[in-house]
Coordinates of C-alpha atoms in Angstrom, one line a residue:
Chain A
M263 CA -103.7 -7.0 42.0
E264 CA -106.5 -5.1 40.3
S265 CA -106.0 -3.3 37.0
S266 CA -105.2 0.5 37.0
K267 CA -108.0 3.1 37.2
W268 CA -106.0 5.3 34.8
T269 CA -106.5 5.2 31.1
E270 CA -104.3 7.2 28.7
E271 CA -107.2 9.6 28.0
E272 CA -107.8 10.2 31.7
I273 CA -104.1 10.9 32.2
Q274 CA -104.2 13.5 29.4
K275 CA -107.4 15.1 30.7
Q276 CA -106.1 15.2 34.3
L277 CA -102.8 16.7 33.1
E278 CA -104.8 19.5 31.4
K279 CA -106.5 20.1 34.7
M280 CA -103.4 20.2 36.9
P281 CA -103.7 23.1 39.3
S282 CA -102.2 26.4 38.4
V283 CA -99.2 27.3 40.6
K284 CA -98.7 31.1 40.9
D285 CA -95.8 33.3 41.8
K286 CA -96.9 35.0 45.0
R287 CA -94.5 37.9 44.7
S288 CA -95.7 41.3 43.4
R289 CA -94.6 42.6 40.1
E290 CA -92.6 45.4 41.7
L291 CA -90.8 43.1 44.0
I292 CA -89.7 40.9 41.1
F293 CA -88.6 43.9 39.1
H294 CA -86.7 45.2 42.1
E295 CA -84.9 41.9 42.5
I296 CA -84.1 41.7 38.8
E297 CA -82.6 45.2 39.0
G298 CA -80.6 44.1 42.0
R299 CA -79.3 41.1 40.1
L300 CA -78.4 43.1 37.1
E301 CA -76.4 45.4 39.3
E302 CA -74.9 42.3 40.9
S303 CA -73.9 40.9 37.6
K304 CA -72.3 44.2 36.7
L305 CA -70.3 44.0 39.9
S306 CA -69.4 40.4 39.2
K307 CA -68.1 41.4 35.8
K308 CA -65.8 43.9 37.6
T309 CA -64.7 41.2 40.1
T310 CA -63.9 38.8 37.2
R311 CA -61.5 41.4 36.0
T312 CA -59.7 41.2 39.3
W313 CA -59.0 37.6 38.3
I314 CA -56.6 38.8 35.6
M315 CA -53.8 39.5 38.0
P316 CA -54.1 36.4 40.1
G317 CA -54.5 34.5 36.8
L318 CA -51.3 36.0 35.5
A319 CA -49.6 35.3 38.8
T320 CA -50.6 31.7 38.6
A321 CA -49.4 31.5 35.0
C322 CA -46.0 33.0 36.1
L323 CA -45.9 30.5 39.0
L324 CA -46.4 27.6 36.6
A325 CA -43.8 29.0 34.3
I326 CA -41.3 29.3 37.1
I327 CA -42.1 25.8 38.3
L328 CA -41.6 24.5 34.8
L329 CA -38.4 26.4 34.5
L330 CA -37.1 25.2 37.9
V331 CA -38.3 21.6 38.2
P332 CA -38.2 20.2 34.7
G333 CA -35.6 22.7 33.8
T334 CA -33.0 20.7 35.6
F335 CA -34.0 17.7 33.4
I336 CA -33.9 19.8 30.3
K337 CA -30.4 20.9 31.3
N338 CA -29.5 17.3 31.9
D339 CA -30.5 16.4 28.4
V340 CA -29.8 19.5 26.4
S341 CA -27.0 21.3 28.0
A342 CA -25.1 18.3 29.2
P343 CA -21.7 19.9 28.7
S344 CA -22.3 22.5 31.3
L345 CA -22.9 19.8 33.8
H346 CA -19.3 18.8 33.4
E347 CA -18.3 22.3 34.1
K348 CA -20.3 22.4 37.3
P349 CA -17.9 20.8 39.7
K350 CA -15.2 23.1 38.6
N351 CA -16.8 26.2 40.0
N352 CA -20.0 25.6 41.8
T353 CA -20.4 29.2 43.0
L354 CA -20.0 30.5 39.5
V355 CA -22.7 28.2 38.3
R356 CA -25.0 29.4 41.0
K357 CA -24.3 33.0 40.1
E358 CA -25.1 32.2 36.5
K359 CA -28.3 30.6 37.5
D360 CA -29.2 33.6 39.6
E361 CA -28.5 35.8 36.7
V362 CA -30.7 33.8 34.3
K363 CA -33.6 33.4 36.7
E364 CA -33.8 36.8 38.3
P365 CA -36.8 36.4 40.5
S366 CA -35.7 34.5 43.6
P367 CA -37.5 31.2 43.0
A368 CA -38.1 30.1 46.6
P369 CA -40.2 32.9 48.1
E370 CA -42.3 33.6 45.0
P371 CA -43.9 30.3 44.5
K372 CA -44.9 30.3 48.2
Q373 CA -46.7 33.6 47.9
S374 CA -48.3 32.7 44.7
K375 CA -49.6 29.4 46.1
K376 CA -51.1 31.3 48.9
T377 CA -52.9 33.7 46.6
V378 CA -54.1 30.8 44.5
R379 CA -55.6 29.1 47.5
V380 CA -57.3 32.3 48.6
E381 CA -58.8 32.8 45.2
E382 CA -60.0 29.3 45.1
Q383 CA -61.8 29.8 48.3
K384 CA -63.5 32.9 46.9
K385 CA -64.9 31.0 44.0
P386 CA -68.7 30.5 44.0
A387 CA -68.5 26.9 45.0
A388 CA -66.6 27.8 48.1
P389 CA -69.1 26.7 50.7
E390 CA -69.2 23.2 49.3
R391 CA -65.4 23.1 49.0
S392 CA -65.0 24.3 52.6
V393 CA -66.9 21.2 53.6
K394 CA -64.8 19.0 51.4
P395 CA -61.2 19.8 52.0
S396 CA -59.4 18.6 49.0
G397 CA -59.1 16.4 46.0
P398 CA -62.1 15.9 43.9
A399 CA -63.5 19.4 44.6
K400 CA -60.7 20.9 42.5
P401 CA -61.6 19.6 39.0
E402 CA -65.2 20.9 39.5
P403 CA -64.7 24.5 38.2
T404 CA -63.5 23.3 34.9
A405 CA -66.2 20.6 34.7
D406 CA -68.8 23.2 35.5
P407 CA -68.1 26.4 33.6
P408 CA -71.7 27.8 33.3
V409 CA -71.7 28.5 37.0
Q410 CA -68.7 30.8 36.7
R411 CA -69.9 32.3 33.4
Y412 CA -73.3 33.3 34.5
K413 CA -72.7 33.7 38.2
V414 CA -76.3 32.5 38.6
K415 CA -77.3 32.5 42.3
V416 CA -78.5 28.9 42.2
P417 CA -81.0 28.4 45.0
E418 CA -80.4 25.3 46.9
P419 CA -83.6 23.7 48.0
S420 CA -84.2 25.1 51.5
T421 CA -81.1 26.5 53.1
A422 CA -80.1 28.6 50.1
S423 CA -83.5 30.1 49.8
I424 CA -83.0 31.5 53.3
M425 CA -79.6 32.8 52.2
A426 CA -81.1 34.4 49.1
A427 CA -83.7 36.1 51.1
V428 CA -81.1 37.5 53.4
E429 CA -78.7 38.5 50.7
S430 CA -81.2 40.2 48.4
G431 CA -83.3 41.7 51.1
K432 CA -80.8 44.1 52.7
Y433 CA -82.8 47.2 51.7
H434 CA -86.5 46.9 52.5
P435 CA -88.4 49.4 50.3
P436 CA -91.9 50.7 50.8
M437 CA -94.7 49.6 48.5
T438 CA -96.5 51.4 45.7
K439 CA -100.3 51.7 45.8
T440 CA -100.5 49.5 42.6
D441 CA -98.6 46.8 44.3
L442 CA -100.7 47.0 47.4
A443 CA -103.9 46.8 45.4
E444 CA -102.5 43.6 43.8
Q445 CA -101.7 42.2 47.2
M446 CA -105.1 43.2 48.7
S447 CA -106.9 41.5 45.8
A448 CA -105.0 38.4 47.0
G449 CA -106.5 38.8 50.4
K450 CA -103.5 40.4 52.1
S451 CA -103.3 43.5 54.2
V452 CA -100.5 45.6 55.6
V453 CA -99.4 45.6 59.2
T454 CA -96.7 48.0 60.5
V455 CA -94.9 47.2 63.7
A456 CA -92.3 49.5 65.4
Y457 CA -89.0 48.0 66.6
S458 CA -86.1 49.8 68.1
D459 CA -82.5 50.3 67.1
E460 CA -79.7 48.7 69.2
Q461 CA -79.2 51.8 71.3
A462 CA -83.0 52.5 71.7
Q463 CA -82.5 55.9 70.1
F464 CA -85.3 55.6 67.6
V465 CA -87.9 53.3 66.4
V466 CA -87.8 51.6 63.0
P467 CA -91.3 50.8 61.7
V468 CA -91.4 47.6 59.7
S469 CA -94.3 46.7 57.4
F470 CA -95.6 43.2 56.7
L471 CA -98.1 41.7 54.3
V472 CA -100.4 39.4 56.3
N473 CA -103.1 37.0 55.4
G474 CA -106.3 36.3 57.2
K475 CA -109.1 38.1 58.9
G476 CA -109.3 39.5 62.5
T477 CA -108.8 42.9 64.0
Y478 CA -105.7 45.0 63.3
A479 CA -104.6 44.3 66.9
D480 CA -104.8 40.6 66.3
K481 CA -102.7 40.9 63.2
V482 CA -100.1 42.9 65.1
Q483 CA -100.1 40.3 67.8
N484 CA -99.5 37.6 65.2
V485 CA -96.6 39.5 63.7
L486 CA -95.1 40.1 67.1
G487 CA -95.3 36.4 67.8
S488 CA -93.8 35.2 64.5
F489 CA -91.2 37.8 63.4
K490 CA -87.8 37.9 65.1
P491 CA -86.5 41.5 64.7
E492 CA -83.0 40.4 65.7
R493 CA -82.7 38.6 62.4
V494 CA -82.5 42.0 60.7
G495 CA -80.5 43.8 63.4
L496 CA -83.5 45.4 65.2
Q497 CA -84.6 45.0 68.8
P498 CA -88.0 43.9 70.2
T499 CA -90.0 46.3 72.3
M500 CA -92.3 46.1 75.2
L501 CA -95.1 45.2 72.7
N502 CA -93.4 41.8 72.3
K503 CA -94.3 41.1 76.0
A504 CA -97.8 42.6 75.7
K505 CA -101.2 41.1 75.0
L506 CA -103.2 43.1 72.5
K507 CA -106.9 43.4 71.8
E508 CA -109.3 45.8 70.2
K509 CA -112.0 47.2 72.4
E510 CA -114.5 50.0 71.4
G511 CA -112.4 51.3 68.6
A512 CA -109.2 51.5 70.7
V513 CA -106.3 49.1 71.1
V514 CA -105.8 47.6 74.6
V515 CA -102.2 46.9 75.5
D516 CA -102.0 44.6 78.5
L517 CA -98.5 44.7 79.9
P518 CA -96.9 42.5 82.6
P519 CA -95.8 44.7 85.6
G520 CA -92.3 46.1 85.2
S521 CA -92.1 45.1 81.6
V522 CA -91.2 48.6 80.3
S523 CA -87.7 49.8 80.8
S524 CA -87.0 53.5 81.2
A525 CA -85.1 53.6 77.9
E526 CA -88.2 52.2 76.2
E527 CA -90.4 54.6 78.0
A528 CA -88.7 57.5 76.2
L529 CA -89.8 55.9 72.9
L530 CA -93.2 54.7 74.2
P531 CA -95.4 57.2 72.2
K532 CA -93.4 56.5 69.1
I533 CA -93.5 52.7 69.5
L534 CA -97.3 52.9 70.0
G535 CA -97.8 55.5 67.3
Y536 CA -95.9 53.8 64.6
T537 CA -97.5 50.4 65.4
F538 CA -101.1 51.4 65.9
A539 CA -101.6 54.7 64.1
Y540 CA -99.1 54.5 61.2
N541 CA -101.9 53.3 58.9
H542 CA -104.5 55.3 60.8
E543 CA -106.0 52.2 62.5
Y544 CA -106.3 53.6 66.0
S545 CA -106.0 56.9 67.7
N546 CA -106.0 55.8 71.2
V547 CA -104.2 53.2 73.3
K548 CA -105.6 51.9 76.6
F549 CA -103.1 50.3 79.0
M550 CA -103.8 47.4 81.3
T551 CA -101.7 45.5 83.7
G552 CA -102.8 41.9 84.1
D553 CA -106.5 42.7 83.4
Q554 CA -106.4 45.8 85.7
P555 CA -106.9 49.2 84.0
G556 CA -103.7 51.3 83.7
Y557 CA -100.0 50.7 83.8
K558 CA -97.5 52.3 86.2
F559 CA -94.6 53.6 84.2
S560 CA -91.4 54.5 86.1
N561 CA -91.0 58.0 84.7
L562 CA -94.5 58.8 83.2
G563 CA -96.3 57.5 86.3
P564 CA -99.6 55.6 86.1
K565 CA -101.4 55.9 82.8
E566 CA -104.6 54.5 81.6
E567 CA -104.5 55.7 78.0
M568 CA -102.5 57.6 75.5
D569 CA -103.3 59.6 72.3
I570 CA -101.1 58.2 69.5
T571 CA -102.1 60.3 66.5
K572 CA -99.2 62.8 66.5
N573 CA -96.2 60.6 66.6
S574 CA -95.1 60.2 63.0
G575 CA -93.6 62.4 60.3
G576 CA -90.5 64.3 59.5
A577 CA -87.6 63.8 57.0
N578 CA -86.6 60.3 56.2
F579 CA -83.1 58.9 56.7
L580 CA -81.3 55.6 56.1
Y581 CA -80.4 53.4 59.0
T582 CA -78.1 50.4 58.5
S583 CA -78.6 47.9 61.3
P584 CA -75.8 45.7 62.6
S585 CA -77.0 42.9 60.3
G586 CA -76.5 45.2 57.3
D587 CA -80.2 45.6 56.6
E588 CA -81.2 49.1 55.6
F589 CA -84.3 50.9 56.8
L590 CA -86.0 54.3 56.3
V591 CA -86.5 56.1 59.6
D592 CA -88.4 59.3 60.1
S593 CA -86.8 62.1 62.1
N594 CA -89.9 62.1 64.3
A595 CA -89.3 58.5 65.2
T596 CA -86.2 59.4 67.1
S597 CA -85.7 60.5 70.7
F598 CA -83.3 63.3 69.6
A599 CA -85.0 65.0 66.6
G600 CA -88.5 66.2 65.8
S601 CA -90.3 67.0 62.6
A602 CA -89.2 70.0 60.5
G603 CA -91.9 72.7 60.4
S604 CA -92.5 72.5 56.7
M605 CA -92.0 70.1 53.8
Q606 CA -89.3 72.4 52.3
A607 CA -87.5 72.4 55.7
A608 CA -87.7 68.6 55.8
L609 CA -86.4 68.3 52.2
D610 CA -83.5 70.5 53.2
E611 CA -82.8 68.1 56.1
L612 CA -82.7 65.1 53.8
S613 CA -79.2 65.6 52.6
K614 CA -77.9 66.1 56.2
G615 CA -79.0 63.2 58.4
Y616 CA -77.9 62.6 61.9
K617 CA -74.7 60.8 61.3
D618 CA -73.6 60.5 64.9
Q619 CA -76.8 58.6 65.6
K620 CA -76.3 56.4 62.4
L621 CA -79.1 58.1 60.5
M622 CA -77.5 58.7 57.2
P623 CA -78.8 61.0 54.4
A624 CA -80.4 59.2 51.5
V625 CA -80.0 62.3 49.4
P626 CA -76.5 63.4 48.2
E627 CA -75.2 66.7 49.5
D628 CA -75.0 68.3 46.1
I629 CA -78.7 67.7 45.3
K630 CA -81.0 70.5 46.0
L631 CA -84.7 69.8 46.3
T632 CA -87.4 72.5 46.0
A633 CA -91.0 71.7 46.8
S634 CA -94.2 73.4 45.6
S635 CA -97.7 72.2 46.2
S636 CA -101.0 72.4 44.3
G637 CA -103.7 70.8 46.3
A638 CA -102.7 67.3 47.2
L639 CA -100.1 67.2 44.4
T640 CA -96.5 68.1 45.4
T641 CA -93.9 68.9 42.8
I642 CA -90.3 68.4 43.8
R643 CA -87.7 69.9 41.6
V644 CA -84.4 68.1 41.7
E645 CA -81.2 70.2 41.0
G646 CA -77.9 68.5 40.7
N647 CA -76.0 66.2 38.4
G648 CA -75.1 62.6 38.3
L649 CA -78.4 60.9 39.1
K650 CA -78.7 57.4 37.7
N651 CA -81.5 54.9 37.8
D652 CA -79.8 52.8 40.4
E653 CA -80.3 51.4 43.9
K654 CA -78.8 54.6 45.5
T655 CA -81.2 56.9 43.7
R656 CA -84.1 54.6 44.3
K657 CA -83.4 54.9 48.1
M658 CA -83.3 58.7 47.6
M659 CA -86.7 58.6 45.9
D660 CA -88.2 56.5 48.7
A661 CA -86.9 58.9 51.3
L662 CA -88.2 61.8 49.3
L663 CA -91.7 60.3 48.7
M664 CA -92.0 59.1 52.3
T665 CA -91.1 62.6 53.5
A666 CA -93.6 64.2 51.2
K667 CA -96.3 61.8 52.5
N668 CA -95.5 62.9 56.0
Y669 CA -96.4 66.4 55.1
G670 CA -99.9 65.5 53.7
S671 CA -99.0 65.0 50.0
Q672 CA -101.2 62.5 48.2
S673 CA -99.0 62.3 45.0
V674 CA -95.6 63.6 44.1
S675 CA -94.3 64.8 40.8
V676 CA -90.5 64.6 40.7
T677 CA -89.0 66.9 38.0
N678 CA -85.7 67.9 36.4
T679 CA -83.9 64.5 37.0
N680 CA -83.1 63.8 33.3
L681 CA -84.4 60.3 34.0
E682 CA -87.6 58.7 32.8
A683 CA -87.8 56.3 35.7
I684 CA -86.1 55.5 38.9
G685 CA -86.6 52.0 40.2
P686 CA -90.3 51.3 40.1
Y687 CA -91.2 55.0 39.7
D688 CA -92.2 56.4 36.4
L689 CA -91.1 60.0 36.6
E690 CA -93.2 61.1 33.7
Q691 CA -96.3 61.1 35.8
P692 CA -97.2 61.9 39.4
I693 CA -96.4 59.1 41.9
D694 CA -99.1 58.1 44.3
N695 CA -98.3 57.9 48.0
L696 CA -96.3 54.9 49.1
V697 CA -97.8 52.4 51.5
G698 CA -96.2 51.0 54.6
V699 CA -92.4 51.3 55.0
N700 CA -89.5 48.9 55.3
F701 CA -91.4 46.0 53.9
M702 CA -90.1 42.7 55.2
V703 CA -90.4 39.9 52.6
V704 CA -90.6 36.8 54.7
K705 CA -90.3 33.8 52.4
Chain B
M100 CA -86.5 48.2 30.6
K101 CA -89.4 48.6 33.0
D102 CA -91.9 48.9 30.2
S103 CA -90.6 45.8 28.5
F104 CA -90.7 44.0 31.8
D105 CA -94.2 45.1 32.6
R106 CA -95.5 43.9 29.2
L107 CA -93.7 40.5 29.5
Y108 CA -94.9 40.1 33.1
E109 CA -98.5 40.9 32.1
E110 CA -98.5 38.5 29.2
Y111 CA -96.3 35.6 30.2
H112 CA -95.3 35.7 33.9
H113 CA -97.8 33.2 35.3
S114 CA -97.3 30.7 32.5
L115 CA -93.5 30.9 32.7
F116 CA -93.6 30.6 36.4
Q117 CA -95.9 27.6 36.2
F118 CA -93.7 25.9 33.6
I119 CA -90.6 26.4 35.7
Y120 CA -92.3 25.4 38.9
Y121 CA -93.6 22.1 37.4
M122 CA -90.1 21.4 36.1
V123 CA -88.2 22.1 39.4
R124 CA -90.9 21.6 42.0
N125 CA -89.4 24.1 44.4
R126 CA -91.0 27.6 44.8
E127 CA -87.8 29.4 45.8
A128 CA -85.9 27.9 42.9
A129 CA -88.7 28.7 40.5
E130 CA -88.7 32.3 41.8
D131 CA -85.0 32.6 41.2
I132 CA -85.1 30.9 37.8
V133 CA -87.9 33.1 36.5
Q134 CA -85.8 36.1 37.5
E135 CA -82.8 34.7 35.7
V136 CA -85.0 34.2 32.7
Y137 CA -86.1 37.9 32.8
I138 CA -82.5 39.0 33.1
K139 CA -81.5 37.0 30.0
V140 CA -84.6 38.1 28.1
L141 CA -84.2 41.8 29.0
K142 CA -80.6 41.7 28.0
A143 CA -81.3 40.0 24.7
Y144 CA -84.6 41.8 24.0
E145 CA -83.0 44.3 21.6
A146 CA -81.5 41.4 19.6
F147 CA -84.8 39.5 19.3
E148 CA -85.4 39.3 15.6
G149 CA -88.9 38.0 15.7
K150 CA -88.1 35.0 13.6
S151 CA -89.9 32.8 16.1
S152 CA -92.8 33.9 18.2
E153 CA -92.1 35.8 21.4
K154 CA -93.9 33.2 23.4
T155 CA -91.8 30.3 22.2
W156 CA -88.6 32.4 22.5
L157 CA -89.4 33.1 26.1
Y158 CA -90.3 29.5 26.8
S159 CA -87.1 28.4 25.1
I160 CA -85.0 30.6 27.4
A161 CA -86.9 29.5 30.4
R162 CA -86.3 25.9 29.4
H163 CA -82.6 26.4 29.0
V164 CA -82.2 28.1 32.4
T165 CA -84.3 25.5 34.1
I166 CA -82.4 22.6 32.6
D167 CA -79.1 24.2 33.6
W168 CA -80.5 24.4 37.2
I169 CA -81.6 20.8 37.2
R170 CA -78.2 19.6 35.9
K171 CA -76.5 21.7 38.6
Q172 CA -78.7 20.1 41.2
N173 CA -78.0 16.7 39.9
R174 CA -74.2 17.4 40.1
R175 CA -74.7 18.7 43.6
K176 CA -76.5 15.6 44.6
K177 CA -73.8 13.4 43.2
K178 CA -71.2 15.4 45.1
L179 CA -73.1 15.2 48.3
L180 CA -73.3 11.4 47.9
F181 CA -69.6 11.3 47.1
F182 CA -68.8 13.0 50.3
T183 CA -71.3 10.8 52.1
L184 CA -73.4 13.5 53.5
S185 CA -76.8 12.5 54.8
E186 CA -79.3 11.3 52.3
N187 CA -81.9 13.6 53.8
E188 CA -80.2 16.6 52.4
N189 CA -80.5 15.2 49.0
E190 CA -84.1 14.7 49.4
L191 CA -85.0 18.2 50.3
V192 CA -86.4 19.1 46.9
D193 CA -88.8 16.1 46.9
Q194 CA -89.9 16.7 50.5
Q195 CA -91.0 20.2 49.7
S196 CA -92.4 19.3 46.3
L197 CA -96.1 19.4 47.0
P198 CA -97.3 22.9 46.4
E199 CA -100.1 24.5 48.4
E200 CA -102.2 24.4 45.3
L201 CA -102.0 20.7 45.3
V202 CA -102.5 19.9 48.9
S203 CA -106.3 20.2 48.7
Q204 CA -106.5 18.2 45.5
K205 CA -107.7 14.6 45.1
E206 CA -105.2 11.8 45.7
S207 CA -105.3 10.9 42.0
V208 CA -104.0 14.4 41.1
K209 CA -101.2 14.0 43.7
E210 CA -100.3 10.6 42.3
L211 CA -100.1 12.1 38.8
Y212 CA -98.0 14.9 40.1
H213 CA -95.5 12.5 41.7
A214 CA -95.5 10.2 38.7
L215 CA -94.8 13.1 36.3
K216 CA -91.5 13.7 38.2
K217 CA -90.4 10.1 37.5
C218 CA -90.6 10.6 33.7
T219 CA -87.4 11.6 31.9
I220 CA -86.7 15.4 31.6
Q221 CA -87.6 15.4 27.9
Q222 CA -90.9 13.7 28.6
Q223 CA -91.6 16.1 31.5
Q224 CA -91.0 19.0 29.3
V225 CA -93.3 17.8 26.6
L226 CA -96.1 16.9 29.0
I227 CA -95.9 20.2 30.8
L228 CA -95.8 22.2 27.7
R229 CA -98.4 20.3 25.8
Y230 CA -101.0 19.7 28.6
I231 CA -100.4 22.0 31.5
Q232 CA -99.3 25.0 29.4
S233 CA -101.6 24.1 26.5
L234 CA -99.0 24.7 23.8
S235 CA -99.6 23.3 20.4
I236 CA -97.4 20.6 18.9
A237 CA -95.8 23.2 16.6
E238 CA -95.1 25.6 19.6
T239 CA -93.7 22.8 21.7
A240 CA -91.4 21.8 18.9
A241 CA -90.3 25.4 18.5
V242 CA -89.6 25.7 22.2
L243 CA -87.6 22.5 22.4
G244 CA -85.9 22.9 19.0
W245 CA -87.3 19.5 17.9
T246 CA -89.3 18.3 14.9
E247 CA -93.0 18.0 15.4
S248 CA -92.8 14.3 14.9
K249 CA -90.3 14.0 17.8
V250 CA -92.7 15.9 20.0
K251 CA -95.5 13.5 19.1
T252 CA -93.4 10.5 19.7
T253 CA -92.1 11.7 23.0
Q254 CA -95.6 12.7 24.0
H255 CA -96.9 9.3 23.2
R256 CA -94.2 7.5 25.1
A257 CA -94.5 9.9 28.0
I258 CA -98.2 9.2 28.4
K259 CA -97.6 5.4 28.2
G260 CA -94.8 5.8 30.7
L261 CA -97.0 7.7 33.0
K262 CA -99.7 5.1 32.8
G263 CA -97.1 2.4 33.6
L264 CA -96.0 4.4 36.7
L265 CA -99.5 5.0 37.8
D266 CA -100.4 1.4 37.3
Q267 CA -97.5 0.5 39.7
T268 CA -98.7 3.0 42.2
S269 CA -102.3 1.8 42.1
G270 CA -101.0 -1.8 42.4
L271 CA -99.0 -0.9 45.4
E272 CA -102.0 0.8 47.0
E273 CA -104.2 -2.3 46.4
E274 CA -101.5 -4.4 48.0
W275 CA -101.3 -2.1 51.0
K276 CA -105.0 -2.4 51.4
D277 CA -104.7 -6.2 51.2
G278 CA -102.0 -6.1 53.8
I279 CA -99.5 -7.8 51.5
V280 CA -96.7 -5.3 51.8

């Protein structure tokens, strides 16, 4: 065996040169997650309070058991004389016992035991305990108090990270320009792809940060091939069956014959518009069917191309998909509503929504919004009480900013909120347009 | 809160993340832990008296949260072994341990990275803080709450230990080449 190539000096030098490992998330995303966790910890404090009652119940149960079980021994020892009286009048003794121990002992412990078991299952370590039915799992909580104290969401190497992504990513906010600049400097770009809701009533645009070069059409094709919208409660569209390529400044959508359902057809311009013109990449789509020009739609008839520039806009609402993920949806992305005629009209719509179609207002009903514009700057005055810098108000801000963007605003000044900041937005200065929408953080 | 976060992020985020990453060797875990550190820091920010430097205070919090995580993982591993779940599950961390940044590095760097993991937690902390994070002896002592001489001793032993580990690895490689193993 030869001697080592390493000397102590070399080790020290090499340690100093170890590669730098960087956090790939944006600052805003990290801050957003921290805010979410802080709120979570507030909630968990509240839930710990709910332990008081089960705790008391458990204590009572233990007291009752102590009274009942060892009580008989105590009686054997201490009040021995009464034992001699027992045979004389058994029923009387029973009555006396009943008077002393008012709560009927039999049913109560059963109920309490049940609640104790249920509470045990609710503890943070529950998943592990569910795998391991009994015994050694029970002493763990006392042996491991920090977990309960901090309620730290401890990531388990691989599976838990997926869980964390799902748990923390229920709302998918748009991105600020500053964040985008940071991402772009890291070689990333934004791709937005439209998916549809379960009932195919509207499209939900979803934005992604992607690496690499290639045309926008190539990037969309990559996203379509790798992201499963069902994971977040959305439905794929005909684009998932199409081949895409860029040709002479337009995007070519090559569809297999019969791949577009009539329900999808109603949303066709919106699916194409939100996918290929949302970030102003293309203005025209050319259809092909297996390398032949044109596609024969069942309702629209044969079509060789489509203008896709006028298919976005309107007021923004919140849609909660069956998976519980929340998305912002434009009124113009629906098959049942269009864009309001002016920004003020759209702002008025924000607090109404289309509740029957599951598009909920992101702005509370008692908030009144008034818009005024000066060049590309829009000022939105907020009238109403009770705004807090929390998740709910952040969603309201996103809906408001996205709506203003849809009406040509470049930056928005939000006034009269009595808040310095909401989520990532500093209210003391105009906020630049947001980029993309419903960003999907794929870990 | 946002302002404080922005400033801390600007000045320390990458160093803190790197320290945590080298300790836990799992990106998702490091992301979660660094967030937990910010939460603790932001909650305690008002109470920070400035008796120590902000940098060592932050590292000290990061170290505590990271060590808590490592202990929790170790307990979890023991539990998994107790309940005879497959060994593979326990090895998830190690399987994922080579970061992208290291994939393209020389074999010797990878060897060192793996050997570092085999040192004791105390030695790892000292080596990471001293060499990868370039903290001074005094700063490292402040972060770890040790005396400077303890830092020096641990550092000396850690380097010796690493050399021993790397010697073994090199020996094994030679044996593989010779077809002995």
